[in-house]
GROMACS .gro file of C-alpha atoms in nm:
model
  419
    1MET     CA    1   0.000   0.000   0.000
    2SER     CA    2   0.138   0.339  -0.099
    3ILE     CA    3   0.065   0.634   0.131
    4THR     CA    4   0.086   0.977  -0.029
    5ALA     CA    5   0.209   1.269   0.181
    6ASP     CA    6   0.032   1.606   0.176
    7PRO     CA    7   0.265   1.837  -0.019
    8ALA     CA    8   0.083   2.142   0.117
    9PHE     CA    9   0.194   2.068   0.474
   10ASP     CA   10   0.545   2.211   0.511
   11VAL     CA   11   0.678   2.003   0.798
   12GLU     CA   12   1.031   2.143   0.759
   13SER     CA   13   0.894   2.493   0.820
   14ILE     CA   14   0.710   2.364   1.126
   15ARG     CA   15   1.029   2.205   1.258
   16ARG     CA   16   1.210   2.538   1.241
   17ASP     CA   17   0.957   2.671   1.493
   18PHE     CA   18   1.085   2.422   1.755
   19PRO     CA   19   1.441   2.510   1.861
   20ILE     CA   20   1.512   2.180   2.035
   21LEU     CA   21   1.463   1.978   1.718
   22ALA     CA   22   1.769   2.139   1.558
   23GLN     CA   23   2.010   2.055   1.836
   24ARG     CA   24   2.267   1.779   1.831
   25LEU     CA   25   2.284   1.526   2.111
   26SER     CA   26   2.602   1.398   2.270
   27ASN     CA   27   2.839   1.222   2.028
   28ASP     CA   28   2.690   1.445   1.757
   29ARG     CA   29   2.372   1.238   1.726
   30THR     CA   30   2.067   1.382   1.550
   31LEU     CA   31   1.761   1.400   1.774
   32VAL     CA   32   1.461   1.195   1.661
   33TYR     CA   33   1.197   1.283   1.919
   34LEU     CA   34   0.913   1.029   1.923
   35ASP     CA   35   0.784   1.082   2.276
   36THR     CA   36   0.524   1.356   2.235
   37ALA     CA   37   0.256   1.158   2.421
   38ALA     CA   38   0.472   1.199   2.732
   39THR     CA   39   0.540   1.567   2.671
   40SER     CA   40   0.546   1.781   2.360
   41GLN     CA   41   0.828   2.006   2.247
   42LYS     CA   42   0.769   2.382   2.257
   43PRO     CA   43   0.763   2.628   1.969
   44ARG     CA   44   0.974   2.942   1.989
   45VAL     CA   45   0.665   3.164   2.033
   46VAL     CA   46   0.574   2.983   2.356
   47ILE     CA   47   0.927   3.011   2.494
   48ASP     CA   48   0.939   3.379   2.398
   49LYS     CA   49   0.603   3.446   2.566
   50MET     CA   50   0.725   3.305   2.895
   51VAL     CA   51   1.039   3.519   2.874
   52GLU     CA   52   0.827   3.825   2.792
   53CYS     CA   53   0.606   3.768   3.096
   54PHE     CA   54   0.901   3.729   3.332
   55GLU     CA   55   1.100   4.018   3.185
   56HIS     CA   56   0.828   4.279   3.140
   57PHE     CA   57   0.520   4.231   3.360
   58ASN     CA   58   0.578   3.951   3.609
   59SER     CA   59   0.349   4.007   3.908
   60ASN     CA   60   0.097   3.805   4.104
   61VAL     CA   61  -0.254   3.825   3.970
   62HIS     CA   62  -0.598   3.946   4.080
   63ARG     CA   63  -0.510   4.164   4.379
   64GLY     CA   64  -0.210   4.370   4.276
   65ILE     CA   65  -0.319   4.737   4.265
   66HIS     CA   66  -0.042   4.842   4.029
   67GLU     CA   67   0.041   4.839   3.659
   68LEU     CA   68   0.228   4.508   3.652
   69GLY     CA   69  -0.045   4.327   3.845
   70ASP     CA   70  -0.315   4.469   3.616
   71ARG     CA   71  -0.124   4.362   3.305
   72MET     CA   72  -0.057   4.011   3.429
   73THR     CA   73  -0.418   3.967   3.542
   74THR     CA   74  -0.544   4.085   3.203
   75GLU     CA   75  -0.313   3.839   3.025
   76LEU     CA   76  -0.432   3.555   3.250
   77GLU     CA   77  -0.801   3.623   3.203
   78ASN     CA   78  -0.752   3.664   2.827
   79ALA     CA   79  -0.590   3.319   2.835
   80ARG     CA   80  -0.895   3.180   3.014
   81GLU     CA   81  -1.122   3.319   2.744
   82ASN     CA   82  -0.894   3.174   2.476
   83VAL     CA   83  -0.921   2.829   2.635
   84ARG     CA   84  -1.299   2.868   2.652
   85GLN     CA   85  -1.315   2.931   2.280
   86PHE     CA   86  -1.066   2.654   2.205
   87ILE     CA   87  -1.278   2.381   2.365
   88GLY     CA   88  -1.618   2.536   2.294
   89ALA     CA   89  -1.730   2.605   2.653
   90ALA     CA   90  -2.034   2.825   2.709
   91ASP     CA   91  -1.899   3.036   2.996
   92VAL     CA   92  -1.546   3.156   3.071
   93ASP     CA   93  -1.608   3.076   3.439
   94GLU     CA   94  -1.629   2.708   3.345
   95ILE     CA   95  -1.251   2.711   3.282
   96VAL     CA   96  -1.042   2.627   3.589
   97PHE     CA   97  -0.663   2.653   3.574
   98THR     CA   98  -0.490   2.366   3.751
   99SER     CA   99  -0.144   2.210   3.760
  100GLY     CA  100  -0.237   1.952   3.494
  101THR     CA  101  -0.469   1.670   3.395
  102THR     CA  102  -0.403   1.473   3.713
  103MET     CA  103  -0.496   1.765   3.938
  104SER     CA  104  -0.805   1.838   3.728
  105LEU     CA  105  -0.934   1.482   3.759
  106ASN     CA  106  -0.862   1.475   4.131
  107ILE     CA  107  -1.065   1.794   4.177
  108VAL     CA  108  -1.365   1.613   4.028
  109ALA     CA  109  -1.301   1.298   4.231
  110HIS     CA  110  -1.272   1.490   4.559
  111GLY     CA  111  -1.507   1.781   4.497
  112TRP     CA  112  -1.790   1.598   4.321
  113ALA     CA  113  -1.753   1.222   4.366
  114ARG     CA  114  -1.677   1.218   4.738
  115LYS     CA  115  -1.965   1.456   4.800
  116PHE     CA  116  -2.234   1.289   4.591
  117LEU     CA  117  -2.151   0.918   4.561
  118LYS     CA  118  -2.304   0.676   4.809
  119PRO     CA  119  -2.315   0.300   4.867
  120GLY     CA  120  -2.478   0.125   4.574
  121ASP     CA  121  -2.365   0.387   4.322
  122GLU     CA  122  -2.128   0.292   4.043
  123VAL     CA  123  -1.845   0.462   3.853
  124LEU     CA  124  -1.781   0.320   3.508
  125VAL     CA  125  -1.423   0.305   3.379
  126ASN     CA  126  -1.224   0.075   3.149
  127ALA     CA  127  -0.884  -0.093   3.136
  128MET     CA  128  -0.724   0.148   2.889
  129GLU     CA  129  -0.743   0.443   3.131
  130HIS     CA  130  -0.430   0.621   3.248
  131HIS     CA  131  -0.384   0.582   3.622
  132ALA     CA  132  -0.480   0.950   3.659
  133ASN     CA  133  -0.831   0.862   3.540
  134LEU     CA  134  -0.855   0.544   3.742
  135VAL     CA  135  -0.686   0.572   4.083
  136PRO     CA  136  -0.885   0.886   4.189
  137TRP     CA  137  -1.207   0.694   4.127
  138GLN     CA  138  -1.076   0.396   4.325
  139LEU     CA  139  -1.013   0.627   4.620
  140ALA     CA  140  -1.350   0.798   4.583
  141ALA     CA  141  -1.529   0.463   4.567
  142ARG     CA  142  -1.345   0.341   4.876
  143ALA     CA  143  -1.438   0.659   5.065
  144THR     CA  144  -1.808   0.651   4.969
  145GLY     CA  145  -1.894   0.283   4.937
  146ALA     CA  146  -1.951   0.313   4.564
  147GLU     CA  147  -1.827   0.049   4.319
  148LEU     CA  148  -1.606   0.062   4.010
  149ARG     CA  149  -1.725  -0.127   3.704
  150TYR     CA  150  -1.542  -0.178   3.376
  151ILE     CA  151  -1.649  -0.149   3.013
  152PRO     CA  152  -1.508  -0.455   2.833
  153LEU     CA  153  -1.256  -0.399   2.553
  154THR     CA  154  -1.262  -0.563   2.212
  155ASP     CA  155  -0.971  -0.776   2.097
  156ASP     CA  156  -0.829  -0.482   1.900
  157GLY     CA  157  -0.835  -0.245   2.200
  158ARG     CA  158  -1.159  -0.051   2.155
  159LEU     CA  159  -1.450  -0.010   2.394
  160ASP     CA  160  -1.695  -0.293   2.336
  161LEU     CA  161  -2.006  -0.082   2.292
  162SER     CA  162  -2.213  -0.391   2.214
  163ARG     CA  163  -2.180  -0.475   2.584
  164LEU     CA  164  -2.216  -0.124   2.722
  165ASP     CA  165  -2.571  -0.185   2.849
  166GLU     CA  166  -2.436  -0.464   3.071
  167VAL     CA  167  -2.235  -0.215   3.278
  168LEU     CA  168  -2.398   0.125   3.216
  169THR     CA  169  -2.714   0.112   3.426
  170SER     CA  170  -2.940   0.322   3.644
  171ARG     CA  171  -2.684   0.277   3.922
  172THR     CA  172  -2.409   0.446   3.721
  173ARG     CA  173  -2.337   0.797   3.846
  174LEU     CA  174  -2.024   0.876   3.646
  175LEU     CA  175  -1.860   0.747   3.328
  176ALA     CA  176  -1.487   0.829   3.332
  177VAL     CA  177  -1.318   0.776   2.996
  178THR     CA  178  -1.020   0.886   2.794
  179ALA     CA  179  -1.082   1.058   2.463
  180MET     CA  180  -0.762   0.900   2.327
  181SER     CA  181  -0.566   0.619   2.489
  182ASN     CA  182  -0.208   0.710   2.569
  183VAL     CA  183  -0.101   0.350   2.490
  184LEU     CA  184  -0.336   0.206   2.230
  185GLY     CA  185  -0.407   0.536   2.059
  186THR     CA  186  -0.774   0.437   2.056
  187VAL     CA  187  -1.004   0.731   1.986
  188ASN     CA  188  -1.323   0.681   2.182
  189PRO     CA  189  -1.669   0.803   2.066
  190ILE     CA  190  -1.714   1.067   2.335
  191ALA     CA  191  -2.037   1.220   2.207
  192GLU     CA  192  -2.205   0.879   2.191
  193LEU     CA  193  -2.074   0.784   2.536
  194ALA     CA  194  -2.200   1.113   2.679
  195ARG     CA  195  -2.544   1.054   2.531
  196ARG     CA  196  -2.559   0.700   2.667
  197ALA     CA  197  -2.443   0.817   3.011
  198HIS     CA  198  -2.699   1.095   3.024
  199ASP     CA  199  -2.974   0.855   2.919
  200VAL     CA  200  -2.928   0.669   3.251
  201GLY     CA  201  -2.881   0.987   3.456
  202ALA     CA  202  -2.500   0.968   3.478
  203LEU     CA  203  -2.235   1.232   3.414
  204ILE     CA  204  -1.929   1.194   3.192
  205CYS     CA  205  -1.572   1.291   3.282
  206VAL     CA  206  -1.326   1.296   2.992
  207ASP     CA  207  -0.948   1.269   3.012
  208ALA     CA  208  -0.854   1.472   2.705
  209ALA     CA  209  -0.479   1.497   2.768
  210GLN     CA  210  -0.395   1.310   2.447
  211SER     CA  211  -0.682   1.427   2.226
  212VAL     CA  212  -0.692   1.805   2.273
  213PRO     CA  213  -0.353   1.870   2.106
  214HIS     CA  214  -0.440   1.670   1.795
  215GLY     CA  215  -0.786   1.783   1.686
  216HIS     CA  216  -1.096   1.985   1.760
  217THR     CA  217  -1.270   1.967   2.099
  218ASP     CA  218  -1.628   2.084   2.150
  219VAL     CA  219  -1.752   2.028   2.504
  220GLN     CA  220  -2.097   2.171   2.432
  221GLY     CA  221  -2.142   1.981   2.107
  222ALA     CA  222  -2.042   1.654   2.272
  223LYS     CA  223  -2.238   1.742   2.589
  224ILE     CA  224  -1.940   1.677   2.817
  225ASP     CA  225  -1.980   1.744   3.189
  226PHE     CA  226  -1.613   1.740   3.297
  227LEU     CA  227  -1.302   1.755   3.079
  228ALA     CA  228  -0.934   1.768   3.175
  229PHE     CA  229  -0.613   1.833   2.983
  230SER     CA  230  -0.254   1.953   3.031
  231GLY     CA  231  -0.055   2.236   2.878
  232HIS     CA  232   0.267   2.042   2.838
  233LYS     CA  233   0.109   1.796   2.594
  234LEU     CA  234  -0.042   2.093   2.408
  235TYR     CA  235   0.299   2.235   2.305
  236GLY     CA  236   0.283   2.463   2.609
  237PRO     CA  237   0.461   2.470   2.946
  238THR     CA  238   0.456   2.218   3.227
  239GLY     CA  239   0.273   2.293   3.552
  240ILE     CA  240  -0.048   2.416   3.389
  241GLY     CA  241  -0.367   2.234   3.305
  242VAL     CA  242  -0.737   2.290   3.260
  243LEU     CA  243  -1.049   2.154   3.419
  244TYR     CA  244  -1.368   2.225   3.231
  245ALA     CA  245  -1.678   2.170   3.441
  246ARG     CA  246  -2.028   2.292   3.372
  247ARG     CA  247  -2.109   2.592   3.589
  248GLU     CA  248  -2.389   2.426   3.786
  249LEU     CA  249  -2.161   2.133   3.868
  250GLN     CA  250  -1.887   2.365   3.993
  251GLU     CA  251  -2.136   2.545   4.215
  252ALA     CA  252  -2.247   2.215   4.370
  253MET     CA  253  -1.896   2.077   4.424
  254ASP     CA  254  -1.680   2.115   4.732
  255PRO     CA  255  -1.342   2.284   4.693
  256PHE     CA  256  -1.043   2.052   4.678
  257LEU     CA  257  -0.762   2.279   4.799
  258ALA     CA  258  -0.807   2.556   5.056
  259GLY     CA  259  -0.616   2.878   5.100
  260GLY     CA  260  -0.596   3.218   4.942
  261HIS     CA  261  -0.809   3.337   4.648
  262MET     CA  262  -1.066   3.057   4.675
  263ILE     CA  263  -1.247   3.219   4.971
  264ARG     CA  264  -1.517   3.481   5.001
  265GLU     CA  265  -1.501   3.534   5.377
  266VAL     CA  266  -1.296   3.368   5.650
  267PHE     CA  267  -1.407   3.362   6.014
  268GLU     CA  268  -1.244   3.197   6.312
  269GLN     CA  269  -1.444   2.876   6.281
  270SER     CA  270  -1.569   2.874   5.921
  271SER     CA  271  -1.529   3.014   5.571
  272THR     CA  272  -1.736   3.075   5.261
  273TRP     CA  273  -1.619   3.016   4.907
  274ALA     CA  274  -1.557   3.240   4.612
  275ASP     CA  275  -1.756   3.188   4.294
  276PRO     CA  276  -1.617   2.946   4.035
  277PRO     CA  277  -1.359   2.923   3.894
  278ALA     CA  278  -1.175   3.091   4.183
  279LYS     CA  279  -1.332   2.836   4.418
  280PHE     CA  280  -1.096   2.575   4.267
  281GLU     CA  281  -0.787   2.792   4.219
  282ALA     CA  282  -0.644   2.810   4.570
  283GLY     CA  283  -0.308   2.982   4.612
  284THR     CA  284  -0.097   3.131   4.339
  285CYS     CA  285  -0.217   3.029   3.995
  286PRO     CA  286   0.054   2.926   3.744
  287PHE     CA  287  -0.021   3.250   3.563
  288VAL     CA  288   0.282   3.274   3.335
  289GLU     CA  289   0.232   2.912   3.230
  290ALA     CA  290  -0.138   2.976   3.161
  291VAL     CA  291  -0.055   3.271   2.937
  292ALA     CA  292   0.209   3.069   2.752
  293MET     CA  293  -0.038   2.781   2.709
  294SER     CA  294  -0.274   3.029   2.546
  295THR     CA  295   0.007   3.125   2.309
  296ALA     CA  296   0.046   2.755   2.223
  297ILE     CA  297  -0.324   2.744   2.141
  298ASP     CA  298  -0.283   3.043   1.911
  299TYR     CA  299   0.008   2.868   1.742
  300LEU     CA  300  -0.196   2.552   1.682
  301ARG     CA  301  -0.482   2.756   1.540
  302ALA     CA  302  -0.241   2.930   1.303
  303VAL     CA  303  -0.108   2.598   1.176
  304GLY     CA  304  -0.463   2.461   1.160
  305LEU     CA  305  -0.601   2.177   1.371
  306ASP     CA  306  -0.757   2.008   1.069
  307ARG     CA  307  -0.426   2.020   0.882
  308ILE     CA  308  -0.244   1.887   1.189
  309ALA     CA  309  -0.490   1.598   1.224
  310GLN     CA  310  -0.466   1.510   0.855
  311TYR     CA  311  -0.085   1.518   0.851
  312GLU     CA  312  -0.053   1.313   1.169
  313HIS     CA  313  -0.296   1.054   1.033
  314GLN     CA  314  -0.092   1.021   0.714
  315LEU     CA  315   0.231   0.995   0.912
  316SER     CA  316   0.079   0.738   1.146
  317SER     CA  317  -0.041   0.531   0.849
  318TYR     CA  318   0.309   0.535   0.705
  319ALA     CA  319   0.459   0.443   1.042
  320HIS     CA  320   0.224   0.147   1.085
  321GLN     CA  321   0.311   0.026   0.736
  322ARG     CA  322   0.686   0.047   0.805
  323MET     CA  323   0.665  -0.105   1.153
  324ARG     CA  324   0.487  -0.413   1.020
  325GLU     CA  325   0.805  -0.490   0.825
  326ILE     CA  326   0.987  -0.563   1.154
  327PRO     CA  327   1.011  -0.936   1.234
  328GLY     CA  328   0.846  -1.046   1.558
  329ILE     CA  329   0.666  -0.718   1.624
  330ARG     CA  330   0.323  -0.696   1.787
  331LEU     CA  331   0.148  -0.361   1.746
  332LEU     CA  332  -0.104  -0.284   2.018
  333GLY     CA  333  -0.440  -0.119   1.958
  334PRO     CA  334  -0.685  -0.083   1.672
  335SER     CA  335  -0.630  -0.002   1.305
  336VAL     CA  336  -0.507   0.342   1.202
  337ASP     CA  337  -0.858   0.467   1.124
  338HIS     CA  338  -0.960   0.422   1.489
  339LYS     CA  339  -0.657   0.568   1.664
  340GLY     CA  340  -0.431   0.866   1.702
  341ALA     CA  341  -0.064   0.881   1.607
  342ILE     CA  342   0.054   0.649   1.885
  343LEU     CA  343   0.231   0.320   1.819
  344SER     CA  344   0.281   0.095   2.120
  345PHE     CA  345   0.444  -0.238   2.051
  346VAL     CA  346   0.637  -0.535   2.180
  347ILE     CA  347   0.906  -0.728   1.996
  348GLU     CA  348   0.969  -1.094   2.052
  349GLY     CA  349   1.293  -1.153   2.242
  350LEU     CA  350   1.364  -0.785   2.305
  351HIS     CA  351   1.260  -0.612   2.628
  352ALA     CA  352   1.113  -0.265   2.586
  353HIS     CA  353   1.368  -0.105   2.820
  354ASP     CA  354   1.661  -0.265   2.637
  355LEU     CA  355   1.514  -0.150   2.308
  356SER     CA  356   1.466   0.205   2.433
  357ASP     CA  357   1.827   0.217   2.552
  358LEU     CA  358   1.963   0.091   2.221
  359LEU     CA  359   1.747   0.336   2.025
  360ASP     CA  360   1.866   0.623   2.242
  361ARG     CA  361   2.223   0.543   2.135
  362GLN     CA  362   2.104   0.622   1.782
  363GLY     CA  363   1.937   0.946   1.895
  364VAL     CA  364   1.586   0.800   1.875
  365ALA     CA  365   1.375   0.889   2.179
  366ILE     CA  366   1.080   0.660   2.256
  367ARG     CA  367   0.905   0.552   2.578
  368ALA     CA  368   0.929   0.217   2.755
  369GLY     CA  369   0.734   0.080   3.051
  370HIS     CA  370   0.370   0.038   3.147
  371HIS     CA  371   0.292   0.403   3.061
  372CYS     CA  372   0.074   0.443   3.373
  373THR     CA  373  -0.165   0.175   3.244
  374MET     CA  374  -0.088  -0.134   3.450
  375PRO     CA  375  -0.440  -0.287   3.423
  376LEU     CA  376  -0.419  -0.260   3.043
  377HIS     CA  377  -0.081  -0.431   3.035
  378ASP     CA  378  -0.211  -0.700   3.271
  379LEU     CA  379  -0.502  -0.754   3.031
  380TYR     CA  380  -0.255  -0.813   2.749
  381GLY     CA  381  -0.028  -1.029   2.963
  382LEU     CA  382   0.255  -0.775   2.942
  383THR     CA  383   0.473  -0.604   3.199
  384SER     CA  384   0.585  -0.330   2.961
  385SER     CA  385   0.572  -0.208   2.605
  386ALA     CA  386   0.759   0.035   2.384
  387ARG     CA  387   0.581   0.345   2.256
  388ALA     CA  388   0.657   0.581   1.970
  389SER     CA  389   0.425   0.880   1.965
  390LEU     CA  390   0.416   1.115   1.667
  391ALA     CA  391   0.340   1.483   1.626
  392PHE     CA  392   0.306   1.723   1.336
  393TYR     CA  393   0.676   1.812   1.367
  394ASN     CA  394   0.784   1.455   1.293
  395THR     CA  395   0.876   1.332   0.945
  396ARG     CA  396   0.874   1.014   0.739
  397GLY     CA  397   1.251   1.020   0.754
  398GLU     CA  398   1.232   0.998   1.132
  399VAL     CA  399   0.994   0.702   1.104
  400ASP     CA  400   1.248   0.536   0.876
  401LYS     CA  401   1.523   0.601   1.134
  402LEU     CA  402   1.305   0.442   1.403
  403VAL     CA  403   1.256   0.128   1.195
  404GLU     CA  404   1.625   0.109   1.104
  405ALA     CA  405   1.722   0.150   1.469
  406ILE     CA  406   1.484  -0.128   1.579
  407LEU     CA  407   1.620  -0.363   1.313
  408GLY     CA  408   1.970  -0.278   1.431
  409ALA     CA  409   1.875  -0.351   1.792
  410GLN     CA  410   1.741  -0.690   1.689
  411LYS     CA  411   2.073  -0.774   1.526
  412VAL     CA  412   2.257  -0.684   1.848
  413PHE     CA  413   2.048  -0.931   2.047
  414GLN     CA  414   2.064  -1.198   1.780
  415ARG     CA  415   2.444  -1.208   1.766
  416PRO     CA  416   2.581  -1.547   1.870
  417LYS     CA  417   2.756  -1.544   2.204
  418ARG     CA  418   3.133  -1.596   2.203
  419LYS     CA  419   3.253  -1.926   2.344
   0.00000   0.00000   0.00000
């Protein structure tokens, strides 16, 4: 099968926007970065925005009665509005800035689940979830007497919707699901899952850490109740994330962290809470990071999310075709048409950690381990896997280097031992 590249997408121009991609590694190796699912690289405009904030108007936000504080607060709240537009939220106050996806999901687990779940209630998850969208629900269920139930997976690593009615019932209070698996790459039908959850009176909480950077998100169109993602996977800084929660849900929830900014009044024995989103933004917000994340969003819009998605799909199709040429390889997850640009795999006779080390010696950066999905690996009878994750700054040439490096690693382990 021949896969034609899109000549209109100038990937070399894109690569020039990312300074790190031009550097040489030790021993003068060329960097082939295939670990974007763990964290993305940052374009120059994002780096420059952070420097601009620190050099020209760094000041704490919301209460500084001076020019720097006003400027930084304006930049922060403009970033919040930009995020609102980016994910299609109805109200800017539905956007909560957090430290990342994990914090966002824990806010829902502590502020909503621990308050409203009770014995006999059920939370519906599945085995492909990242630990960040599984362990918080385990803790909430333990604290409330609720139960976790699992949607079965198909043999090719998709949710088995033909069996959804077996586990999604009138006792379900929350369906927690990833929009895109960080291991299998599976893209789940969020709008359909939201509809099915709402039909039985349940809410839906979406881990969108992997999906938001690679295509359009519309929380209103999909009727999502909670959604979480991180800036550092969105070509922005670390330490910043977003929780989207419908306004009425935020108002009903308990705060997760307590301290400054999230209060209305504090008395000796009690306190009252500020309106959302401040209610969930205790302490000093990562304001510079939030502004730089907004710059990353602007950058993605300028490139074009549809163009990014199309290019990454073509690149992923090419990568799957090339990887199948490797003897003894087992690719995890569904076909290319049902997944994002993530290739997790195991190779007969070659441990993922050994492979990752050998590839690194060739300048090829991949991931090895259980990728924070131990139940999924248990399901497949694996302790670890290797993962190459692609982005719109990767090239076919880099895919070729990955395949060549894997074939070279196999030869190293196939060499006969000296007597």
